[in-house]
XYZ file of C-alpha atoms in Angstrom:
510
model
C 0.000 0.000 0.000
C 1.462 3.365 -1.013
C 1.676 6.265 1.423
C -0.681 9.153 0.798
C 0.643 12.228 -0.941
C 0.602 15.380 1.166
C -1.429 18.352 0.090
C 0.313 21.320 -1.522
C -0.144 23.301 1.688
C 1.430 20.554 3.803
C 4.364 20.167 1.413
C 4.947 23.939 1.505
C 4.844 23.890 5.315
C 7.390 21.067 5.510
C 9.741 22.799 3.067
C 9.389 26.095 4.936
C 10.046 24.387 8.278
C 13.299 22.867 7.030
C 14.440 26.347 5.999
C 13.271 28.085 9.157
C 14.654 25.768 11.819
C 18.179 25.788 10.353
C 19.130 28.783 12.461
C 17.915 27.026 15.628
C 19.804 23.751 15.144
C 21.059 22.248 18.378
C 23.363 19.428 19.400
C 21.711 16.757 21.518
C 23.130 14.816 24.449
C 23.565 11.052 24.485
C 20.526 10.546 26.737
C 18.387 12.811 24.562
C 19.410 10.972 21.386
C 18.462 7.662 23.002
C 15.148 9.063 24.218
C 14.255 10.379 20.768
C 15.282 7.116 19.085
C 13.073 5.105 21.450
C 10.123 7.325 20.630
C 10.610 7.002 16.880
C 11.324 3.272 16.996
C 7.730 2.874 18.118
C 6.033 5.637 16.138
C 7.731 4.778 12.829
C 6.705 1.112 12.782
C 3.902 1.836 10.255
C 6.586 3.291 7.974
C 8.749 0.171 8.381
C 5.806 -2.156 7.745
C 4.799 -0.170 4.672
C 8.154 -0.280 2.910
C 8.622 -3.987 3.751
C 5.198 -4.784 2.277
C 6.275 -3.841 -1.260
C 7.773 -6.821 -3.165
C 11.285 -5.904 -4.290
C 12.806 -8.765 -6.271
C 14.875 -7.061 -8.993
C 13.862 -9.773 -11.455
C 10.394 -8.166 -11.516
C 10.718 -4.568 -12.821
C 7.022 -3.841 -12.238
C 7.536 -4.402 -8.500
C 10.726 -2.337 -8.508
C 8.765 0.547 -10.041
C 6.455 0.489 -7.015
C 9.498 0.794 -4.758
C 10.880 3.690 -6.795
C 7.602 5.588 -6.554
C 7.402 4.920 -2.817
C 10.903 6.313 -2.309
C 10.145 9.363 -4.449
C 7.146 10.222 -2.307
C 8.922 9.464 0.993
C 11.882 11.726 0.277
C 9.856 14.522 -1.306
C 7.785 14.627 1.881
C 11.042 15.310 3.726
C 12.006 18.286 1.531
C 14.252 16.407 -0.875
C 14.234 16.828 -4.621
C 14.433 13.559 -6.564
C 15.864 12.642 -9.939
C 15.745 9.333 -11.796
C 19.065 8.301 -13.318
C 18.198 6.171 -16.329
C 19.934 2.872 -17.017
C 19.307 0.081 -19.504
C 16.926 -1.551 -17.027
C 15.508 0.121 -13.919
C 16.734 3.580 -12.881
C 18.775 4.649 -9.905
C 17.088 7.288 -7.772
C 18.911 10.358 -6.485
C 17.403 12.452 -3.690
C 19.036 15.738 -2.681
C 18.564 18.313 0.045
C 20.722 21.401 0.490
C 21.273 23.214 3.771
C 22.058 26.866 4.341
C 25.772 27.706 4.638
C 26.779 24.070 4.030
C 30.264 23.788 2.583
C 30.409 20.041 2.013
C 28.213 17.334 0.567
C 27.717 13.836 1.946
C 26.525 11.131 -0.441
C 24.532 8.323 1.199
C 24.018 4.914 -0.433
C 20.818 2.960 0.224
C 19.847 -0.424 -1.198
C 16.161 -1.005 -1.902
C 15.914 -4.342 -3.737
C 16.027 -7.717 -2.003
C 16.878 -11.346 -2.641
C 14.297 -13.632 -4.300
C 12.054 -15.537 -1.916
C 10.931 -19.124 -1.460
C 7.708 -18.521 0.453
C 7.374 -22.225 1.318
C 10.328 -21.902 3.688
C 9.041 -18.847 5.544
C 7.156 -19.458 8.795
C 4.496 -16.857 8.043
C 1.865 -16.092 5.423
C 4.160 -14.092 3.151
C 7.722 -12.710 3.223
C 6.147 -9.408 2.161
C 3.745 -9.364 5.081
C 5.912 -8.092 7.974
C 5.339 -10.149 11.093
C 6.302 -9.267 14.660
C 7.666 -12.234 16.670
C 9.287 -13.081 19.978
C 10.959 -16.207 21.364
C 8.703 -18.317 23.561
C 9.739 -20.562 26.454
C 10.375 -23.445 24.027
C 12.860 -21.387 22.038
C 10.491 -20.988 19.072
C 9.474 -17.755 17.380
C 5.823 -16.939 18.005
C 3.807 -14.155 16.416
C 3.011 -11.032 18.457
C 0.240 -8.564 17.730
C 1.475 -5.250 16.360
C -0.694 -3.555 18.980
C 1.886 -4.644 21.584
C 4.511 -2.353 20.035
C 3.591 0.175 22.729
C 5.434 -2.094 25.163
C 7.931 -3.895 22.929
C 11.174 -5.576 23.990
C 14.503 -5.097 22.212
C 14.856 -8.795 21.347
C 11.569 -8.982 19.470
C 12.019 -9.250 15.702
C 10.299 -8.069 12.543
C 10.345 -10.902 10.009
C 10.124 -9.909 6.325
C 12.219 -9.953 3.178
C 14.697 -7.033 3.298
C 13.963 -6.348 6.966
C 17.733 -6.239 7.479
C 19.112 -6.185 3.930
C 18.463 -3.385 3.466
C 15.039 -1.717 3.791
C 15.301 -1.670 7.576
C 18.134 0.897 7.382
C 16.057 2.927 4.892
C 13.226 3.153 7.425
C 15.757 4.037 10.153
C 17.130 6.908 8.077
C 13.698 8.288 7.199
C 12.749 8.103 10.881
C 15.963 9.905 11.840
C 15.124 12.659 9.347
C 11.684 13.017 10.939
C 13.238 13.182 14.406
C 15.758 15.778 13.217
C 12.906 17.944 11.942
C 11.018 17.737 15.252
C 14.083 18.624 17.328
C 15.474 21.337 15.051
C 18.578 19.436 13.943
C 19.970 20.704 10.659
C 23.200 19.188 9.333
C 25.910 21.637 8.337
C 26.403 19.652 5.126
C 24.295 18.993 2.053
C 22.830 15.509 1.596
C 22.631 13.431 -1.566
C 21.089 9.960 -1.408
C 21.593 7.406 -4.156
C 19.151 4.489 -4.121
C 20.114 1.238 -5.834
C 17.373 -1.138 -7.030
C 19.634 -3.866 -8.468
C 22.174 -4.446 -5.693
C 21.248 -8.108 -5.300
C 21.926 -8.549 -9.026
C 25.423 -7.140 -8.536
C 24.478 -3.573 -9.560
C 25.533 -4.230 -13.179
C 24.425 -0.809 -14.422
C 25.906 1.204 -11.537
C 29.509 1.756 -12.753
C 28.402 3.215 -16.084
C 25.725 5.353 -14.388
C 28.299 6.845 -12.012
C 30.681 7.573 -14.902
C 27.957 9.314 -16.907
C 26.643 11.343 -13.950
C 29.785 12.446 -12.124
C 28.677 16.047 -11.696
C 25.219 15.033 -10.496
C 26.684 12.624 -7.936
C 29.685 14.715 -6.875
C 30.291 14.762 -3.112
C 33.065 14.978 -0.528
C 32.474 11.590 1.090
C 30.217 8.555 0.980
C 28.316 6.775 3.765
C 26.784 3.340 3.208
C 23.895 2.376 5.491
C 24.092 -1.363 5.002
C 25.176 -4.578 6.671
C 25.241 -6.098 10.159
C 27.125 -4.805 13.167
C 30.007 -6.681 14.730
C 28.942 -9.972 16.347
C 29.001 -8.246 19.783
C 26.219 -5.992 18.412
C 28.121 -2.880 19.503
C 28.254 0.310 17.395
C 30.395 -0.482 14.367
C 32.097 1.276 11.469
C 33.510 -0.629 8.495
C 36.166 1.067 6.386
C 36.236 -1.270 3.422
C 34.668 -4.244 1.704
C 35.812 -6.954 -0.635
C 34.710 -6.777 -4.256
C 33.155 -9.671 -6.124
C 33.434 -11.581 -9.378
C 31.303 -14.584 -10.341
C 31.954 -17.632 -12.496
C 29.837 -20.462 -13.885
C 31.672 -23.710 -14.598
C 30.035 -26.599 -16.482
C 31.456 -30.043 -17.289
C 29.936 -32.516 -19.756
C 29.248 -36.225 -20.073
C 26.872 -37.932 -22.533
C 24.702 -35.662 -24.679
C 21.603 -36.706 -22.667
C 21.319 -38.489 -19.281
C 21.996 -42.219 -19.688
C 20.890 -45.327 -17.758
C 23.604 -46.008 -15.150
C 23.166 -49.768 -15.556
C 23.741 -49.706 -19.291
C 26.480 -47.083 -19.375
C 28.026 -47.010 -15.885
C 31.793 -47.722 -16.130
C 31.622 -46.573 -19.745
C 30.287 -43.027 -20.137
C 32.291 -40.448 -18.121
C 30.326 -38.879 -15.280
C 30.433 -35.048 -15.406
C 29.483 -34.717 -11.715
C 32.549 -36.708 -10.676
C 34.741 -34.714 -13.043
C 33.406 -31.439 -11.699
C 33.966 -32.555 -8.102
C 37.573 -33.520 -8.854
C 38.176 -30.288 -10.773
C 36.865 -28.154 -7.917
C 38.791 -30.198 -5.361
C 41.984 -29.498 -7.295
C 41.571 -25.771 -6.602
C 41.805 -25.990 -2.795
C 43.620 -28.028 -0.158
C 42.066 -29.670 2.901
C 42.630 -26.487 4.943
C 40.517 -24.429 2.558
C 43.451 -22.588 0.975
C 43.401 -21.960 -2.773
C 46.164 -24.017 -4.388
C 46.160 -22.158 -7.706
C 49.664 -20.677 -7.925
C 49.746 -16.906 -7.475
C 46.171 -16.559 -6.162
C 47.282 -14.811 -2.956
C 50.180 -12.847 -4.452
C 50.469 -9.226 -3.313
C 48.773 -9.607 0.055
C 50.812 -9.214 3.229
C 49.816 -8.336 6.788
C 52.352 -5.908 8.260
C 52.573 -5.172 12.021
C 50.486 -1.967 11.761
C 47.705 -3.800 9.927
C 47.930 -6.708 12.376
C 47.332 -4.274 15.230
C 44.223 -2.888 13.511
C 42.853 -6.360 12.831
C 43.430 -7.640 16.364
C 41.766 -4.555 17.864
C 38.424 -5.964 16.678
C 36.978 -7.851 19.687
C 36.172 -11.097 17.885
C 35.609 -14.204 19.957
C 36.714 -17.076 17.734
C 34.971 -19.669 19.906
C 31.734 -17.695 19.754
C 31.952 -17.466 15.966
C 32.542 -21.226 15.613
C 29.694 -21.995 18.016
C 27.347 -19.761 16.044
C 28.301 -21.500 12.790
C 28.396 -24.917 14.513
C 31.796 -25.791 13.031
C 34.626 -27.592 14.832
C 37.441 -25.886 12.958
C 37.979 -23.115 10.451
C 39.753 -22.853 7.116
C 43.392 -21.828 7.427
C 43.637 -18.971 4.934
C 44.275 -16.705 7.917
C 45.050 -17.372 11.538
C 41.831 -15.709 12.724
C 38.623 -14.259 11.265
C 39.742 -10.687 10.558
C 42.936 -11.890 8.893
C 41.064 -14.415 6.744
C 38.899 -11.779 5.077
C 41.915 -9.688 4.031
C 42.573 -12.269 1.293
C 40.662 -13.025 -1.907
C 38.402 -16.070 -1.657
C 37.195 -18.751 -4.034
C 33.789 -20.020 -2.954
C 31.543 -22.705 -4.438
C 28.146 -21.119 -3.904
C 26.083 -23.831 -5.559
C 26.279 -27.090 -7.541
C 23.823 -28.996 -9.683
C 23.802 -32.235 -11.657
C 21.088 -34.810 -12.267
C 18.312 -35.212 -9.675
C 18.200 -35.782 -5.914
C 15.715 -36.460 -3.092
C 12.298 -37.671 -4.255
C 13.269 -37.097 -7.922
C 16.462 -39.158 -7.780
C 17.128 -41.356 -10.829
C 19.658 -44.062 -11.680
C 21.348 -42.116 -14.455
C 24.668 -40.711 -15.556
C 24.013 -36.951 -15.818
C 24.691 -35.151 -19.084
C 26.276 -32.161 -17.360
C 27.338 -30.788 -13.980
C 27.530 -27.124 -13.020
C 29.102 -25.076 -10.260
C 28.412 -21.445 -9.463
C 31.483 -19.771 -7.991
C 32.117 -16.389 -6.428
C 35.528 -14.806 -5.965
C 35.757 -12.118 -3.278
C 38.279 -9.471 -4.274
C 40.700 -7.316 -2.284
C 42.489 -4.128 -3.343
C 45.830 -5.843 -3.834
C 44.422 -8.406 -6.291
C 43.636 -7.646 -9.925
C 40.291 -9.356 -10.697
C 41.146 -10.043 -14.358
C 44.339 -11.734 -13.203
C 42.509 -13.969 -10.707
C 39.957 -15.063 -13.295
C 42.776 -15.787 -15.734
C 44.532 -17.925 -13.116
C 41.361 -19.991 -12.617
C 40.875 -20.395 -16.373
C 44.498 -21.498 -16.859
C 44.214 -23.946 -13.953
C 41.233 -25.653 -15.611
C 43.201 -25.912 -18.869
C 46.156 -27.381 -16.969
C 43.801 -30.050 -15.601
C 43.307 -31.244 -19.183
C 40.123 -29.424 -20.169
C 39.280 -27.711 -23.424
C 37.658 -24.509 -22.109
C 34.823 -22.800 -23.983
C 32.624 -19.794 -23.325
C 29.524 -21.515 -24.689
C 27.905 -24.944 -24.806
C 30.029 -27.351 -26.882
C 28.973 -28.427 -30.350
C 28.704 -32.072 -31.434
C 32.025 -31.754 -33.252
C 33.720 -30.407 -30.117
C 32.230 -33.162 -27.952
C 33.657 -35.823 -30.271
C 37.065 -34.143 -30.548
C 37.929 -33.254 -26.927
C 37.808 -35.883 -24.122
C 37.343 -33.260 -21.377
C 35.330 -30.093 -22.057
C 34.316 -27.283 -19.722
C 32.312 -24.124 -20.267
C 33.531 -21.209 -18.161
C 31.867 -17.808 -18.090
C 32.653 -14.994 -15.687
C 31.697 -11.463 -14.706
C 33.453 -8.867 -12.562
C 30.794 -7.000 -10.598
C 32.958 -4.516 -8.708
C 36.315 -4.119 -6.996
C 37.163 -3.766 -3.329
C 37.524 -0.445 -1.499
C 39.271 0.638 1.690
C 39.349 3.965 3.568
C 41.821 5.115 6.234
C 40.612 5.284 9.833
C 41.975 8.819 10.186
C 40.280 10.195 7.065
C 37.880 13.100 7.564
C 34.812 10.888 7.124
C 36.310 8.262 9.442
C 37.046 10.711 12.236
C 33.648 12.416 11.844
C 31.651 9.186 12.063
C 33.778 7.877 14.936
C 33.093 11.107 16.827
C 29.335 10.915 16.149
C 28.976 7.313 17.346
C 31.169 7.833 20.406
C 29.065 10.803 21.521
C 25.845 8.888 20.925
C 26.775 5.623 22.684
C 29.492 6.826 25.086
C 32.039 4.315 23.795
C 34.412 4.030 20.861
C 32.781 2.216 17.952
C 34.338 -1.032 16.759
C 36.296 -0.088 13.656
C 36.766 -2.828 11.075
C 39.368 -2.476 8.332
C 37.414 -4.466 5.757
C 34.273 -6.562 5.763
C 34.080 -9.958 4.147
C 30.959 -9.125 2.169
C 30.701 -7.013 -0.958
C 28.804 -3.819 -1.718
C 28.870 -1.993 -5.062
C 30.699 1.100 -3.811
C 33.973 1.016 -5.740
C 32.518 2.985 -8.718
C 31.874 5.907 -6.354
C 35.296 5.623 -4.699
C 37.277 5.310 -7.931
C 35.227 7.422 -10.344
C 34.167 10.204 -7.961
C 37.446 9.981 -6.025
C 35.803 10.113 -2.593
C 36.379 8.072 0.601
C 33.656 5.723 1.814
C 32.696 4.208 5.173
C 29.924 1.745 5.960
C 27.692 2.326 8.994
C 26.125 -1.089 9.741
C 23.138 -1.170 12.079
C 21.268 -4.487 11.867
C 21.699 -7.601 13.997
C 24.194 -10.123 12.642
C 21.871 -13.114 13.149
C 19.325 -11.693 10.700
C 19.094 -14.579 8.171
C 20.255 -12.211 5.449
C 19.580 -13.637 1.947
C 17.770 -16.591 3.541
C 14.221 -17.513 4.541
C 12.908 -15.850 7.705
C 15.062 -12.738 7.391
C 14.524 -10.491 10.386
C 15.385 -7.238 12.123
C 15.829 -7.014 15.888
C 13.824 -4.128 17.351
C 16.710 -3.089 19.602
C 18.835 -2.684 16.486
C 16.075 -0.743 14.787
C 15.989 1.684 17.727
C 19.765 2.023 17.917
C 19.929 2.366 14.136
C 17.692 5.431 14.354
C 19.891 6.717 17.185
C 23.012 6.159 15.067
C 21.668 8.023 12.060
C 20.281 10.851 14.160
C 23.717 11.183 15.809
C 25.293 11.538 12.366
C 22.764 14.206 11.358
C 23.516 15.935 14.666
C 27.328 15.830 14.358
C 28.941 18.772 12.606
C 31.416 18.296 9.779
């Protein structure tokens, strides 16, 4: 359901109020920020429910259009001007608000689209019907009436697609803007907000859009409201993220699936070949064995000190994942994510479970992602993987093999790849880093956890490289949020503190 448009009189009043209260802007204390955030965590729940109720799978442009229109209305109601940046598919949306006497501009990145859903695996009527839940005495999530929000507890959760990744932060930011208006907080910087509606597709149109709209998007720094806090759930700042490239690898057997009784021991099995090929790329400790894959990465003493300052509890991480030991790419979690990774994200061949058949499959396929770091050239890494497959005796193609190729080459593989975006990293003592650190410390009365680089990927490198601006991520959601999975959720305590975080940033002077 779309929010109602304000009348012309109301819109004029809002715009006038943003102009008028600028001269009365005040800095708020830690206790006042917390008090305001608590108030808006409750009062803005209809806003959160509304944005989560709009389907946002980027594979369905008609649903994305509904999200674009919703965002246009929401930001115009808060005295922003909006502009659609056209791409070959769905547009990006830019919202801008200028403030009197502002000398700098902060660009804010928000993600609006979400992962596809399998509604059969959600424990509610629909992933797009936000549901409030709490843990019962049996350790199960039970539904709670929304009417009880007047007396909610921090550990209650809102379950919906994109509750955490990343519409929850959008609702937090809009709520913080509303709170800033009520309490006469005017930033001393201009605000530009870029909204991405294809992030879960890898933002394929973003780099070109940034290149073609450099003047429109120009800013002094970039903030990304995305991602989960540190596992301790304390205020967190992340100063970098790995990039990502994806590959699809297919091996071939008989031209169609064959009876395993008639042709077992005779027709090569592509699933076995794929398994052996993938196994040749890593050792038993999870380290990539392809020569040169980790070249260029070294952890010097200064970096080691930064990494070990993050209060990770390795036992806690293993318990959460329910694993007895970890891969040995690094000696501990923070070190491990400073290196590029090679991950098998999915495999398919033949049939399993109730559809299982006694056949030799005709093909086997693996979907692979490679997480990138600044020191690694993505084209070089993809070339190393391609050459490794050739060295294993395969004739490598970029398309499905022809009959002639099948009969000529004993071992054939199809390998396609795409580089989505590169890594980025910002210094802790950069202007944006010091400013955000100061804002969070004032708001929560403790130094935020500062992470050199996150393991995940966000499409920010086009802004960093093309616009030549530093970027820092301000994560707010709970880490155990089932991101990308069924039953994604947002903890209400994180929603409240997310509003507090964003209000603190609006309140902190540049």
